Structures are given as structure tokens and as C-alpha cells.
PDB file of C-alpha atoms and ligand atoms in Angstrom:
ATOM      1  CA  UNK A 854     182.135 187.012 143.685  1.00  0.00           C
ATOM      2  CA  UNK A 855     184.701 184.595 144.966  1.00  0.00           C
ATOM      3  CA  UNK A 856     188.093 185.493 146.216  1.00  0.00           C
ATOM      4  CA  UNK A 857     191.046 183.396 147.128  1.00  0.00           C
ATOM      5  CA  UNK A 858     191.534 183.542 151.008  1.00  0.00           C
ATOM      6  CA  UNK A 859     194.678 185.223 152.107  1.00  0.00           C
ATOM      7  CA  UNK A 860     197.017 182.517 153.347  1.00  0.00           C
ATOM      8  CA  UNK A 861     197.163 184.164 156.739  1.00  0.00           C
ATOM      9  CA  UNK A 862     193.276 183.139 157.277  1.00  0.00           C
ATOM     10  CA  UNK A 863     193.665 179.422 156.497  1.00  0.00           C
ATOM     11  CA  UNK A 864     195.030 178.456 159.875  1.00  0.00           C
ATOM     12  CA  UNK A 865     192.498 180.483 161.597  1.00  0.00           C
ATOM     13  CA  UNK A 866     189.693 178.813 159.683  1.00  0.00           C
ATOM     14  CA  UNK A 867     190.997 175.327 160.364  1.00  0.00           C
ATOM     15  CA  UNK A 868     191.156 176.184 163.953  1.00  0.00           C
ATOM     16  CA  UNK A 869     187.509 177.306 163.843  1.00  0.00           C
ATOM     17  CA  UNK A 870     186.462 174.157 162.112  1.00  0.00           C
ATOM     18  CA  UNK A 871     187.946 172.013 164.744  1.00  0.00           C
ATOM     19  CA  UNK A 872     186.562 174.214 167.497  1.00  0.00           C
ATOM     20  CA  UNK A 873     182.963 173.815 166.147  1.00  0.00           C
ATOM     21  CA  UNK A 874     182.959 170.328 164.510  1.00  0.00           C
ATOM     22  CA  UNK A 875     182.551 168.082 167.548  1.00  0.00           C
ATOM     23  CA  UNK A 876     185.174 165.813 166.399  1.00  0.00           C
ATOM     24  CA  UNK A 877     185.840 162.842 168.678  1.00  0.00           C
ATOM     25  CA  UNK A 878     188.536 160.990 166.859  1.00  0.00           C
ATOM     26  CA  UNK A 879     191.154 163.026 165.066  1.00  0.00           C
ATOM     27  CA  UNK A 880     192.192 161.503 161.655  1.00  0.00           C
ATOM     28  CA  UNK A 881     195.256 159.620 161.400  1.00  0.00           C
ATOM     29  CA  UNK A 882     196.269 162.023 158.645  1.00  0.00           C
ATOM     30  CA  UNK A 883     195.844 165.362 160.299  1.00  0.00           C
ATOM     31  CA  UNK A 884     195.437 167.029 156.819  1.00  0.00           C
ATOM     32  CA  UNK A 885     192.375 164.980 155.988  1.00  0.00           C
ATOM     33  CA  UNK A 886     189.485 166.580 157.911  1.00  0.00           C
ATOM     34  CA  UNK A 887     186.795 164.494 156.396  1.00  0.00           C
ATOM     35  CA  UNK A 888     188.227 161.453 158.013  1.00  0.00           C
ATOM     36  CA  UNK A 889     187.298 162.690 161.339  1.00  0.00           C
ATOM     37  CA  UNK A 890     184.046 161.307 163.151  1.00  0.00           C
ATOM     38  CA  UNK A 891     181.333 163.574 164.186  1.00  0.00           C
ATOM     39  CA  UNK A 892     179.649 163.003 167.652  1.00  0.00           C
ATOM     40  CA  UNK A 893     176.495 160.936 167.135  1.00  0.00           C
ATOM     41  CA  UNK A 894     173.369 161.678 168.950  1.00  0.00           C
ATOM     42  CA  UNK A 895     170.077 159.788 168.903  1.00  0.00           C
ATOM     43  CA  UNK A 896     166.931 161.700 169.565  1.00  0.00           C
ATOM     44  CA  UNK A 897     163.480 160.092 170.102  1.00  0.00           C
ATOM     45  CA  UNK A 898     160.391 162.470 169.451  1.00  0.00           C
ATOM     46  CA  UNK A 899     160.065 165.241 166.957  1.00  0.00           C
ATOM     47  CA  UNK A 900     159.841 167.686 169.731  1.00  0.00           C
ATOM     48  CA  UNK A 901     163.185 166.680 171.243  1.00  0.00           C
ATOM     49  CA  UNK A 902     164.745 166.396 167.744  1.00  0.00           C
ATOM     50  CA  UNK A 903     163.615 170.040 166.862  1.00  0.00           C
ATOM     51  CA  UNK A 904     165.291 171.484 169.976  1.00  0.00           C
ATOM     52  CA  UNK A 905     168.570 169.337 169.822  1.00  0.00           C
ATOM     53  CA  UNK A 906     169.349 169.957 166.064  1.00  0.00           C
ATOM     54  CA  UNK A 907     168.459 173.717 166.413  1.00  0.00           C
ATOM     55  CA  UNK A 908     170.943 173.938 169.562  1.00  0.00           C
ATOM     56  CA  UNK A 909     173.630 172.124 167.689  1.00  0.00           C
ATOM     57  CA  UNK A 910     173.321 173.189 164.087  1.00  0.00           C
ATOM     58  CA  UNK A 911     175.405 170.998 161.903  1.00  0.00           C
ATOM     59  CA  UNK A 912     177.886 170.278 164.657  1.00  0.00           C
ATOM     60  CA  UNK A 913     176.819 166.698 165.443  1.00  0.00           C
ATOM     61  CA  UNK A 914     175.282 163.800 163.548  1.00  0.00           C
ATOM     62  CA  UNK A 915     171.652 163.556 164.888  1.00  0.00           C
ATOM     63  CA  UNK A 916     169.387 160.453 164.151  1.00  0.00           C
ATOM     64  CA  UNK A 917     165.760 160.826 165.067  1.00  0.00           C
ATOM     65  CA  UNK A 918     163.847 157.676 166.047  1.00  0.00           C
ATOM     66  CA  UNK A 919     160.342 159.145 165.340  1.00  0.00           C
ATOM     67  CA  UNK A 920     159.116 161.254 162.608  1.00  0.00           C
ATOM     68  CA  UNK A 921     155.886 163.190 161.581  1.00  0.00           C
ATOM     69  CA  UNK A 922     152.772 161.247 162.408  1.00  0.00           C
ATOM     70  CA  UNK A 923     154.466 158.874 165.013  1.00  0.00           C
ATOM     71  CA  UNK A 924     152.680 158.100 168.245  1.00  0.00           C
ATOM     72  CA  UNK A 925     155.458 158.199 171.008  1.00  0.00           C
ATOM     73  CA  UNK A 926     152.796 156.511 173.565  1.00  0.00           C
ATOM     74  CA  UNK A 927     152.926 153.194 171.628  1.00  0.00           C
ATOM     75  CA  UNK A 928     156.600 153.473 170.661  1.00  0.00           C
ATOM     76  CA  UNK A 929     158.354 150.187 170.558  1.00  0.00           C
ATOM     77  CA  UNK A 930     162.066 150.350 169.284  1.00  0.00           C
ATOM     78  CA  UNK A 931     162.802 148.446 166.228  1.00  0.00           C
ATOM     79  CA  UNK A 932     166.030 146.332 165.866  1.00  0.00           C
ATOM     80  CA  UNK A 933     167.369 149.211 163.748  1.00  0.00           C
ATOM     81  CA  UNK A 934     166.389 151.718 166.563  1.00  0.00           C
ATOM     82  CA  UNK A 935     168.237 149.518 169.154  1.00  0.00           C
ATOM     83  CA  UNK A 936     171.413 149.452 167.076  1.00  0.00           C
ATOM     84  CA  UNK A 937     171.222 153.238 166.681  1.00  0.00           C
ATOM     85  CA  UNK A 938     170.874 153.615 170.440  1.00  0.00           C
ATOM     86  CA  UNK A 939     173.612 151.264 171.292  1.00  0.00           C
ATOM     87  CA  UNK A 940     176.205 152.683 168.888  1.00  0.00           C
ATOM     88  CA  UNK A 941     175.352 156.411 169.785  1.00  0.00           C
ATOM     89  CA  UNK A 942     177.490 158.692 171.836  1.00  0.00           C
ATOM     90  CA  UNK A 943     174.421 160.133 173.479  1.00  0.00           C
ATOM     91  CA  UNK A 944     170.596 159.594 173.502  1.00  0.00           C
ATOM     92  CA  UNK A 945     168.305 162.525 174.307  1.00  0.00           C
ATOM     93  CA  UNK A 946     164.725 161.710 174.999  1.00  0.00           C
ATOM     94  CA  UNK A 947     161.612 163.214 176.455  1.00  0.00           C
ATOM     95  CA  UNK A 948     160.929 161.206 179.527  1.00  0.00           C
ATOM     96  CA  UNK A 949     157.808 161.164 181.726  1.00  0.00           C
ATOM     97  CA  UNK A 950     156.866 157.743 180.194  1.00  0.00           C
ATOM     98  CA  UNK A 951     156.140 159.643 176.955  1.00  0.00           C
ATOM     99  CA  UNK A 952     158.014 157.134 174.765  1.00  0.00           C
ATOM    100  CA  UNK A 953     156.407 153.995 175.839  1.00  0.00           C
ATOM    101  CA  UNK A 954     158.970 151.720 177.494  1.00  0.00           C
ATOM    102  CA  UNK A 955     162.043 153.519 176.239  1.00  0.00           C
ATOM    103  CA  UNK A 956     163.259 154.822 179.626  1.00  0.00           C
ATOM    104  CA  UNK A 957     163.431 151.234 181.023  1.00  0.00           C
ATOM    105  CA  UNK A 958     165.208 150.081 177.941  1.00  0.00           C
ATOM    106  CA  UNK A 959     167.822 152.827 178.468  1.00  0.00           C
ATOM    107  CA  UNK A 960     168.324 151.996 182.004  1.00  0.00           C
ATOM    108  CA  UNK A 961     168.396 148.378 181.470  1.00  0.00           C
ATOM    109  CA  UNK A 962     170.798 148.685 178.403  1.00  0.00           C
ATOM    110  CA  UNK A 963     174.080 146.968 178.761  1.00  0.00           C
ATOM    111  CA  UNK A 964     175.744 149.727 176.705  1.00  0.00           C
ATOM    112  CA  UNK A 965     177.267 152.628 178.427  1.00  0.00           C
ATOM    113  CA  UNK A 966     175.475 155.130 176.275  1.00  0.00           C
ATOM    114  CA  UNK A 967     175.048 158.583 177.841  1.00  0.00           C
ATOM    115  CA  UNK A 968     171.388 159.667 177.984  1.00  0.00           C
ATOM    116  CA  UNK A 969     169.418 162.698 179.157  1.00  0.00           C
ATOM    117  CA  UNK A 970     165.715 163.249 179.571  1.00  0.00           C
ATOM    118  CA  UNK A 971     164.638 166.663 178.367  1.00  0.00           C
ATOM    119  CA  UNK A 972     161.834 166.764 180.852  1.00  0.00           C
ATOM    120  CA  UNK A 973     164.314 166.045 183.830  1.00  0.00           C
ATOM    121  CA  UNK A 974     164.610 169.780 184.984  1.00  0.00           C
ATOM    122  CA  UNK A 975     160.831 170.539 185.184  1.00  0.00           C
ATOM    123  CA  UNK A 976     159.808 170.874 188.862  1.00  0.00           C
ATOM    124  CA  UNK A 977     157.296 168.246 190.025  1.00  0.00           C
ATOM    125  CA  UNK A 978     154.809 170.888 191.110  1.00  0.00           C
ATOM    126  CA  UNK A 979     154.581 172.365 187.736  1.00  0.00           C
ATOM    127  CA  UNK A 980     153.454 169.173 186.066  1.00  0.00           C
ATOM    128  CA  UNK A 981     149.818 168.408 185.666  1.00  0.00           C
ATOM    129  CA  UNK A 982     148.598 165.027 186.885  1.00  0.00           C
ATOM    130  CA  UNK A 983     147.088 162.551 184.491  1.00  0.00           C
ATOM    131  CA  UNK A 984     143.318 161.967 185.307  1.00  0.00           C
ATOM    132  CA  UNK A 985     143.947 158.213 185.212  1.00  0.00           C
ATOM    133  CA  UNK A 986     142.811 156.280 188.450  1.00  0.00           C
ATOM    134  CA  UNK A 987     145.502 153.777 188.232  1.00  0.00           C
ATOM    135  CA  UNK A 988     149.189 154.014 187.397  1.00  0.00           C
ATOM    136  CA  UNK A 989     149.377 157.776 188.256  1.00  0.00           C
ATOM    137  CA  UNK A 990     151.902 159.628 186.255  1.00  0.00           C
ATOM    138  CA  UNK A 991     152.348 163.211 185.221  1.00  0.00           C
ATOM    139  CA  UNK A 992     151.007 164.485 181.873  1.00  0.00           C
ATOM    140  CA  UNK A 993     153.974 164.290 179.537  1.00  0.00           C
ATOM    141  CA  UNK A 994     152.666 166.825 176.760  1.00  0.00           C
ATOM    142  CA  UNK A 995     154.726 169.723 178.368  1.00  0.00           C
ATOM    143  CA  UNK A 996     156.091 171.243 175.119  1.00  0.00           C
ATOM    144  CA  UNK A 997     152.627 172.899 174.750  1.00  0.00           C
ATOM    145  CA  UNK A 998     153.588 175.074 177.847  1.00  0.00           C
ATOM    146  CA  UNK A 999     156.070 177.722 176.502  1.00  0.00           C
ATOM    147  CA  UNK A1000     157.152 178.088 180.350  1.00  0.00           C
ATOM    148  CA  UNK A1001     157.895 174.420 180.776  1.00  0.00           C
ATOM    149  CA  UNK A1002     159.528 174.025 177.320  1.00  0.00           C
ATOM    150  CA  UNK A1003     161.900 176.829 178.091  1.00  0.00           C
ATOM    151  CA  UNK A1004     162.823 174.950 181.341  1.00  0.00           C
ATOM    152  CA  UNK A1005     163.609 171.795 179.207  1.00  0.00           C
ATOM    153  CA  UNK A1006     165.513 173.797 176.711  1.00  0.00           C
ATOM    154  CA  UNK A1007     167.740 175.525 179.404  1.00  0.00           C
ATOM    155  CA  UNK A1008     168.251 171.960 180.821  1.00  0.00           C
ATOM    156  CA  UNK A1009     169.285 170.298 177.676  1.00  0.00           C
ATOM    157  CA  UNK A1010     171.535 173.234 176.817  1.00  0.00           C
ATOM    158  CA  UNK A1011     173.500 172.743 180.132  1.00  0.00           C
ATOM    159  CA  UNK A1012     173.739 169.051 179.378  1.00  0.00           C
ATOM    160  CA  UNK A1013     174.953 169.665 175.953  1.00  0.00           C
ATOM    161  CA  UNK A1014     177.495 172.269 176.894  1.00  0.00           C
ATOM    162  CA  UNK A1015     178.895 169.919 179.677  1.00  0.00           C
ATOM    163  CA  UNK A1016     179.284 167.223 176.979  1.00  0.00           C
ATOM    164  CA  UNK A1017     180.452 169.509 174.189  1.00  0.00           C
ATOM    165  CA  UNK A1018     182.251 172.437 175.825  1.00  0.00           C
ATOM    166  CA  UNK A1019     183.992 173.339 172.689  1.00  0.00           C
ATOM    167  CA  UNK A1020     180.896 174.639 171.012  1.00  0.00           C
ATOM    168  CA  UNK A1021     179.477 176.277 174.146  1.00  0.00           C
ATOM    169  CA  UNK A1022     179.110 179.703 172.595  1.00  0.00           C
ATOM    170  CA  UNK A1023     177.186 178.368 169.567  1.00  0.00           C
ATOM    171  CA  UNK A1024     174.761 176.393 171.878  1.00  0.00           C
ATOM    172  CA  UNK A1025     174.143 179.593 174.032  1.00  0.00           C
ATOM    173  CA  UNK A1026     173.457 181.735 170.927  1.00  0.00           C
ATOM    174  CA  UNK A1027     171.216 179.301 169.362  1.00  0.00           C
ATOM    175  CA  UNK A1028     169.348 178.697 172.707  1.00  0.00           C
ATOM    176  CA  UNK A1029     168.782 182.576 173.016  1.00  0.00           C
ATOM    177  CA  UNK A1030     167.539 182.680 169.462  1.00  0.00           C
ATOM    178  CA  UNK A1031     164.943 179.835 170.091  1.00  0.00           C
ATOM    179  CA  UNK A1032     163.610 181.231 173.316  1.00  0.00           C
ATOM    180  CA  UNK A1033     163.198 184.738 171.619  1.00  0.00           C
ATOM    181  CA  UNK A1034     161.200 183.257 168.611  1.00  0.00           C
ATOM    182  CA  UNK A1035     159.053 181.054 171.103  1.00  0.00           C
ATOM    183  CA  UNK A1036     158.271 184.300 173.040  1.00  0.00           C
ATOM    184  CA  UNK A1037     157.170 186.133 169.947  1.00  0.00           C
ATOM    185  CA  UNK A1038     154.991 183.286 168.770  1.00  0.00           C
ATOM    186  CA  UNK A1039     153.431 182.669 172.220  1.00  0.00           C
ATOM    187  CA  UNK A1040     152.643 186.471 172.528  1.00  0.00           C
ATOM    188  CA  UNK A1041     150.922 186.349 169.055  1.00  0.00           C
ATOM    189  CA  UNK A1042     148.993 183.142 169.962  1.00  0.00           C
ATOM    190  CA  UNK A1043     147.512 184.640 173.077  1.00  0.00           C
ATOM    191  CA  UNK A1044     146.549 187.845 171.267  1.00  0.00           C
ATOM    192  CA  UNK A1045     144.907 185.836 168.342  1.00  0.00           C
ATOM    193  CA  UNK A1046     142.768 183.686 170.733  1.00  0.00           C
ATOM    194  CA  UNK A1047     141.496 186.793 172.463  1.00  0.00           C
ATOM    195  CA  UNK A1048     139.429 187.480 169.353  1.00  0.00           C
ATOM    196  CA  UNK A1049     137.234 184.267 170.026  1.00  0.00           C
ATOM    197  CA  UNK A1050     134.692 184.880 172.880  1.00  0.00           C
ATOM    198  CA  UNK A1051     135.717 183.059 176.208  1.00  0.00           C
ATOM    199  CA  UNK A1052     132.610 180.821 176.262  1.00  0.00           C
ATOM    200  CA  UNK A1053     133.453 179.595 172.576  1.00  0.00           C
ATOM    201  CA  UNK A1054     137.133 178.966 173.438  1.00  0.00           C
ATOM    202  CA  UNK A1055     136.599 175.176 173.774  1.00  0.00           C
ATOM    203  CA  UNK A1056     138.894 172.644 172.388  1.00  0.00           C
ATOM    204  CA  UNK A1057     137.433 169.079 172.060  1.00  0.00           C
ATOM    205  CA  UNK A1058     139.955 166.394 170.858  1.00  0.00           C
ATOM    206  CA  UNK A1059     140.503 162.653 170.761  1.00  0.00           C
ATOM    207  CA  UNK A1060     143.212 162.306 173.560  1.00  0.00           C
ATOM    208  CA  UNK A1061     144.316 164.578 176.286  1.00  0.00           C
ATOM    209  CA  UNK A1062     147.370 166.305 174.728  1.00  0.00           C
ATOM    210  CA  UNK A1063     146.512 169.812 175.119  1.00  0.00           C
ATOM    211  CA  UNK A1064     145.903 170.497 178.831  1.00  0.00           C
ATOM    212  CA  UNK A1065     149.074 172.661 179.011  1.00  0.00           C
ATOM    213  CA  UNK A1066     148.073 174.517 175.880  1.00  0.00           C
ATOM    214  CA  UNK A1067     144.625 175.118 177.549  1.00  0.00           C
ATOM    215  CA  UNK A1068     146.338 176.319 180.798  1.00  0.00           C
ATOM    216  CA  UNK A1069     148.785 178.767 179.209  1.00  0.00           C
ATOM    217  CA  UNK A1070     146.594 180.111 176.381  1.00  0.00           C
ATOM    218  CA  UNK A1071     143.198 180.280 178.326  1.00  0.00           C
ATOM    219  CA  UNK A1072     141.430 177.642 176.217  1.00  0.00           C
ATOM    220  CA  UNK A1073     138.984 174.983 177.807  1.00  0.00           C
ATOM    221  CA  UNK A1074     140.203 171.590 176.778  1.00  0.00           C
ATOM    222  CA  UNK A1075     138.229 168.456 176.790  1.00  0.00           C
ATOM    223  CA  UNK A1076     139.353 165.108 175.568  1.00  0.00           C
ATOM    224  CA  UNK A1077     137.428 161.899 174.728  1.00  0.00           C
ATOM    225  CA  UNK A1078     140.344 159.603 175.737  1.00  0.00           C
ATOM    226  CA  UNK A1079     142.696 160.200 178.710  1.00  0.00           C
ATOM    227  CA  UNK A1080     146.269 161.224 178.589  1.00  0.00           C
ATOM    228  CA  UNK A1081     147.662 158.313 176.664  1.00  0.00           C
ATOM    229  CA  UNK A1082     146.463 157.228 173.218  1.00  0.00           C
ATOM    230  CA  UNK A1083     146.596 153.666 174.481  1.00  0.00           C
ATOM    231  CA  UNK A1084     143.452 154.178 176.375  1.00  0.00           C
ATOM    232  CA  UNK A1085     139.968 153.756 174.704  1.00  0.00           C
ATOM    233  CA  UNK A1086     137.004 156.024 175.340  1.00  0.00           C
ATOM    234  CA  UNK A1087     134.439 154.187 177.596  1.00  0.00           C
ATOM    235  CA  UNK A1088     130.668 154.480 176.892  1.00  0.00           C
ATOM    236  CA  UNK A1089     130.067 156.870 179.802  1.00  0.00           C
ATOM    237  CA  UNK A1090     132.919 159.252 178.535  1.00  0.00           C
ATOM    238  CA  UNK A1091     131.246 159.274 175.252  1.00  0.00           C
ATOM    239  CA  UNK A1092     127.709 160.102 176.517  1.00  0.00           C
ATOM    240  CA  UNK A1093     129.097 162.798 178.793  1.00  0.00           C
ATOM    241  CA  UNK A1094     130.755 164.348 175.761  1.00  0.00           C
ATOM    242  CA  UNK A1095     127.872 164.194 173.585  1.00  0.00           C
ATOM    243  CA  UNK A1096     125.825 165.933 176.351  1.00  0.00           C
ATOM    244  CA  UNK A1097     128.548 168.612 176.969  1.00  0.00           C
ATOM    245  CA  UNK A1098     128.611 169.323 173.023  1.00  0.00           C
ATOM    246  CA  UNK A1099     124.879 169.771 172.842  1.00  0.00           C
ATOM    247  CA  UNK A1100     124.681 171.832 176.078  1.00  0.00           C
ATOM    248  CA  UNK A1101     127.472 174.339 175.139  1.00  0.00           C
ATOM    249  CA  UNK A1102     126.535 174.272 171.486  1.00  0.00           C
ATOM    250  CA  UNK A1103     130.080 173.490 170.458  1.00  0.00           C
ATOM    251  CA  UNK A1104     130.408 173.881 166.572  1.00  0.00           C
ATOM    252  CA  UNK A1105     133.710 172.173 166.019  1.00  0.00           C
ATOM    253  CA  UNK A1106     135.705 169.107 167.107  1.00  0.00           C
ATOM    254  CA  UNK A1107     139.440 168.722 166.515  1.00  0.00           C
ATOM    255  CA  UNK A1108     141.147 165.545 165.318  1.00  0.00           C
ATOM    256  CA  UNK A1109     144.698 164.891 165.769  1.00  0.00           C
ATOM    257  CA  UNK A1110     147.597 164.166 163.278  1.00  0.00           C
ATOM    258  CA  UNK A1111     148.837 161.179 165.195  1.00  0.00           C
ATOM    259  CA  UNK A1112     145.693 159.611 166.712  1.00  0.00           C
ATOM    260  CA  UNK A1113     142.966 157.563 165.031  1.00  0.00           C
ATOM    261  CA  UNK A1114     140.111 160.051 164.398  1.00  0.00           C
ATOM    262  CA  UNK A1115     137.309 157.485 164.119  1.00  0.00           C
ATOM    263  CA  UNK A1116     135.623 157.784 167.622  1.00  0.00           C
ATOM    264  CA  UNK A1117     135.547 161.576 167.255  1.00  0.00           C
ATOM    265  CA  UNK A1118     134.224 161.590 163.815  1.00  0.00           C
ATOM    266  CA  UNK A1119     131.334 159.497 165.043  1.00  0.00           C
ATOM    267  CA  UNK A1120     130.493 161.951 167.727  1.00  0.00           C
ATOM    268  CA  UNK A1121     130.626 164.801 165.347  1.00  0.00           C
ATOM    269  CA  UNK A1122     128.201 162.948 163.098  1.00  0.00           C
ATOM    270  CA  UNK A1123     125.924 162.220 165.934  1.00  0.00           C
ATOM    271  CA  UNK A1124     125.907 165.860 167.281  1.00  0.00           C
ATOM    272  CA  UNK A1125     125.969 167.652 163.940  1.00  0.00           C
ATOM    273  CA  UNK A1126     129.353 169.300 164.745  1.00  0.00           C
ATOM    274  CA  UNK A1127     131.920 170.089 162.267  1.00  0.00           C
ATOM    275  CA  UNK A1128     135.505 168.579 162.239  1.00  0.00           C
ATOM    276  CA  UNK A1129     138.331 170.978 162.087  1.00  0.00           C
ATOM    277  CA  UNK A1130     141.580 170.249 160.139  1.00  0.00           C
ATOM    278  CA  UNK A1131     143.860 167.885 162.127  1.00  0.00           C
ATOM    279  CA  UNK A1132     145.912 169.363 164.836  1.00  0.00           C
ATOM    280  CA  UNK A1133     149.570 168.426 165.635  1.00  0.00           C
ATOM    281  CA  UNK A1134     149.518 166.711 168.952  1.00  0.00           C
ATOM    282  CA  UNK A1135     152.186 164.124 169.780  1.00  0.00           C
ATOM    283  CA  UNK A1136     154.278 164.666 166.588  1.00  0.00           C
ATOM    284  CA  UNK A1137     155.323 167.849 164.734  1.00  0.00           C
ATOM    285  CA  UNK A1138     155.009 167.880 160.999  1.00  0.00           C
ATOM    286  CA  UNK A1139     157.238 168.265 157.946  1.00  0.00           C
ATOM    287  CA  UNK A1140     159.627 171.099 157.121  1.00  0.00           C
ATOM    288  CA  UNK A1141     157.864 171.218 153.676  1.00  0.00           C
ATOM    289  CA  UNK A1142     154.634 172.560 155.411  1.00  0.00           C
ATOM    290  CA  UNK A1143     154.701 176.079 156.633  1.00  0.00           C
ATOM    291  CA  UNK A1144     152.361 178.507 158.345  1.00  0.00           C
ATOM    292  CA  UNK A1145     152.450 182.191 158.435  1.00  0.00           C
ATOM    293  CA  UNK A1146     152.667 183.637 161.969  1.00  0.00           C
ATOM    294  CA  UNK A1147     153.576 186.961 163.647  1.00  0.00           C
ATOM    295  CA  UNK A1148     155.312 189.694 161.378  1.00  0.00           C
ATOM    296  CA  UNK A1149     154.120 187.561 158.283  1.00  0.00           C
ATOM    297  CA  UNK A1150     157.072 185.143 158.873  1.00  0.00           C
ATOM    298  CA  UNK A1151     156.800 181.585 157.558  1.00  0.00           C
ATOM    299  CA  UNK A1152     157.178 178.968 160.290  1.00  0.00           C
ATOM    300  CA  UNK A1153     157.894 175.282 159.230  1.00  0.00           C
ATOM    301  CA  UNK A1154     155.935 172.705 160.927  1.00  0.00           C
ATOM    302  CA  UNK A1155     158.854 170.585 162.135  1.00  0.00           C
ATOM    303  CA  UNK A1156     159.482 173.363 164.755  1.00  0.00           C
ATOM    304  CA  UNK A1157     157.811 174.294 167.966  1.00  0.00           C
ATOM    305  CA  UNK A1158     156.848 177.715 166.694  1.00  0.00           C
ATOM    306  CA  UNK A1159     155.519 176.289 163.315  1.00  0.00           C
ATOM    307  CA  UNK A1160     153.342 173.772 165.185  1.00  0.00           C
ATOM    308  CA  UNK A1161     151.932 176.395 167.615  1.00  0.00           C
ATOM    309  CA  UNK A1162     151.141 178.773 164.732  1.00  0.00           C
ATOM    310  CA  UNK A1163     149.439 176.105 162.684  1.00  0.00           C
ATOM    311  CA  UNK A1164     147.450 174.779 165.786  1.00  0.00           C
ATOM    312  CA  UNK A1165     146.311 178.252 166.824  1.00  0.00           C
ATOM    313  CA  UNK A1166     145.285 179.118 163.209  1.00  0.00           C
ATOM    314  CA  UNK A1167     143.286 175.806 163.031  1.00  0.00           C
ATOM    315  CA  UNK A1168     141.674 176.307 166.359  1.00  0.00           C
ATOM    316  CA  UNK A1169     140.580 179.904 165.306  1.00  0.00           C
ATOM    317  CA  UNK A1170     139.165 178.677 162.015  1.00  0.00           C
ATOM    318  CA  UNK A1171     137.150 176.008 163.789  1.00  0.00           C
ATOM    319  CA  UNK A1172     135.906 178.097 166.686  1.00  0.00           C
ATOM    320  CA  UNK A1173     135.300 181.333 165.034  1.00  0.00           C
ATOM    321  CA  UNK A1174     131.415 182.036 165.148  1.00  0.00           C
TER     322      UNK A1174
HETATM  323 ZN1   ZN B2410     149.720 162.112 173.795  1.00  0.00          ZN
END
């Protein structure tokens, strides 16, 4: 049932709109609210887009450079991306060299665009080293650690509150709700995995995206490639992996949504192991796909919670004896 608003409420509603709308340019005609321009924010990976869009709600215009299935390691901005970056009010990215050469492009950029790396507040000693001999850099797949991802969420919230103080309360409320949901899903994930015997909790994948997940959720993680999808598995890596699978009687290998599955499929054939459904590694999925997690809630795959619920259910399906 619709009712006309009492006139006394209208100025209050206009004030509320102005306080939560991130306007940067008031319209010439103050009566025309649609003519105002929203703050525009460019986000890079699906992980960053998930957090920034949920912290801000509809307050700003968010343009995501990468979508489901994208491989950030090999990311090269298109001309269209460069225009989006140079015309944005802010760019929020992952950092830790996750998005290929993006950080150097941002620091060399002639434009004065404000940028923030979501990983920048994570203490160095909590990051895992990559196993690569040369060009040592930290493992960037930190969203698979609930603890580290909360540090990132706290950090980017502080940055956004500094930039957009007029929506401080909204950002704080959204942050608390995200962290609460993450805690619920993390506790559910740990209890689910406990039903798989410890010696069977082995996750073998194409590239090394799941070391933080292994550390936080007590799963042994082995990858054919190193940290980056740009490396190819050498012959010795392959032989070692085949020996390991045979020795441990591993019954399932896992391919990833954003990595070529060919090498792992060949090893599965050679060792007679099953291939599980593809896991989400470097990119989240689409909001159209959902998985049922704790308390029978549906979690869309374009969110941290949805990706964790889906990955845990997929790992359980593959590893269950
Ligand atoms: Zn990766």
C-alpha cells in the first residue's frame, strides 16, 4: 500500500539522499538530483569488486576490470581499461603483483587518480613466500585466509571512510555484516572438512592458489605449477606429482575455473584418479550461481562466502572416501 509522504518528511529525505549519494558535483539546478555525478571507482579483480561494492552499496559507480573466469596473473589492461582507470576518481586493486603489471602502470600513470591496494595493510610476516627460486615475491592469494582478508577489509574500509566521510556509518555497518557472514561460513567450512579423515584431506590443483586455504582449513595443498599461472610445470614436477598420487592413493584432482586444465587432466588419466568439479581459484563466479551453506542459506558465487561454500562442498565431494 502506497501513501503520500507528509510534506514534513520530504526535506529530511532529500538530506538523507545527499548524505548517502557520494555526489561530487552538485547539479546547477539544485532541484534536479539526477544531474549530479556519482563518485566513480574502478576495481580490478572479482575479489576486490565483491568487497568494495558490498561496502559501498549503491553509493558510488563501480567499474570492475575483470569478471568471472579472468586470470589476474596474466592481466594486461586494454585501451578501454586504461580509459576507465584514467577517468576514475579512485582505483582499488589487489596488489602483491597479483594483477600482472597493473601496479607499475598505476605508479607510472600521468593521471592523478587515487589508488589503494587492498593487500597493503597485511603485515609482511603473515604472508606466505612463493616457492619460486627467482623473483621472490609473496603469495598473493590471501583472500583464501579469512584472517588476512578481514585485515584487507578493515584497511579498505578505512581508506573509503577517509575518501567518503559522508557515508561513514553505512560503510561501518556493511563492514560488520560482511565480517559476521565470513565468520559464520568459515566456522561451517572447518566443521564440514573435519568429516574427511586427515590423511585424505589432500587438495591437488593446477596452480598454487590454495596455500592460505590449506593453512587455515587444515588441508594439505599440492600444486602442479607454482604460484603464478604464467609458469609451466616441468617434467620433474610432473613425475613427482604422479609418484605422490600413487603413494598416497589420492582419489581426486581438482581443476580450476580460471586455469587451463589440460596438464592436470593428463595426470588424472595416467594415474586413474577422478577429476573433481572446477574450483574457483583466481576469480569468483557469477551471481546467478549459488550454493547452500550454513543455516540452509544460499550464497551467490560472486561473493567471498559463496566461493568458499562452493569450493568446500566441491572438495568434500571429491575427497569423500
Ligand atoms: Zn593465482
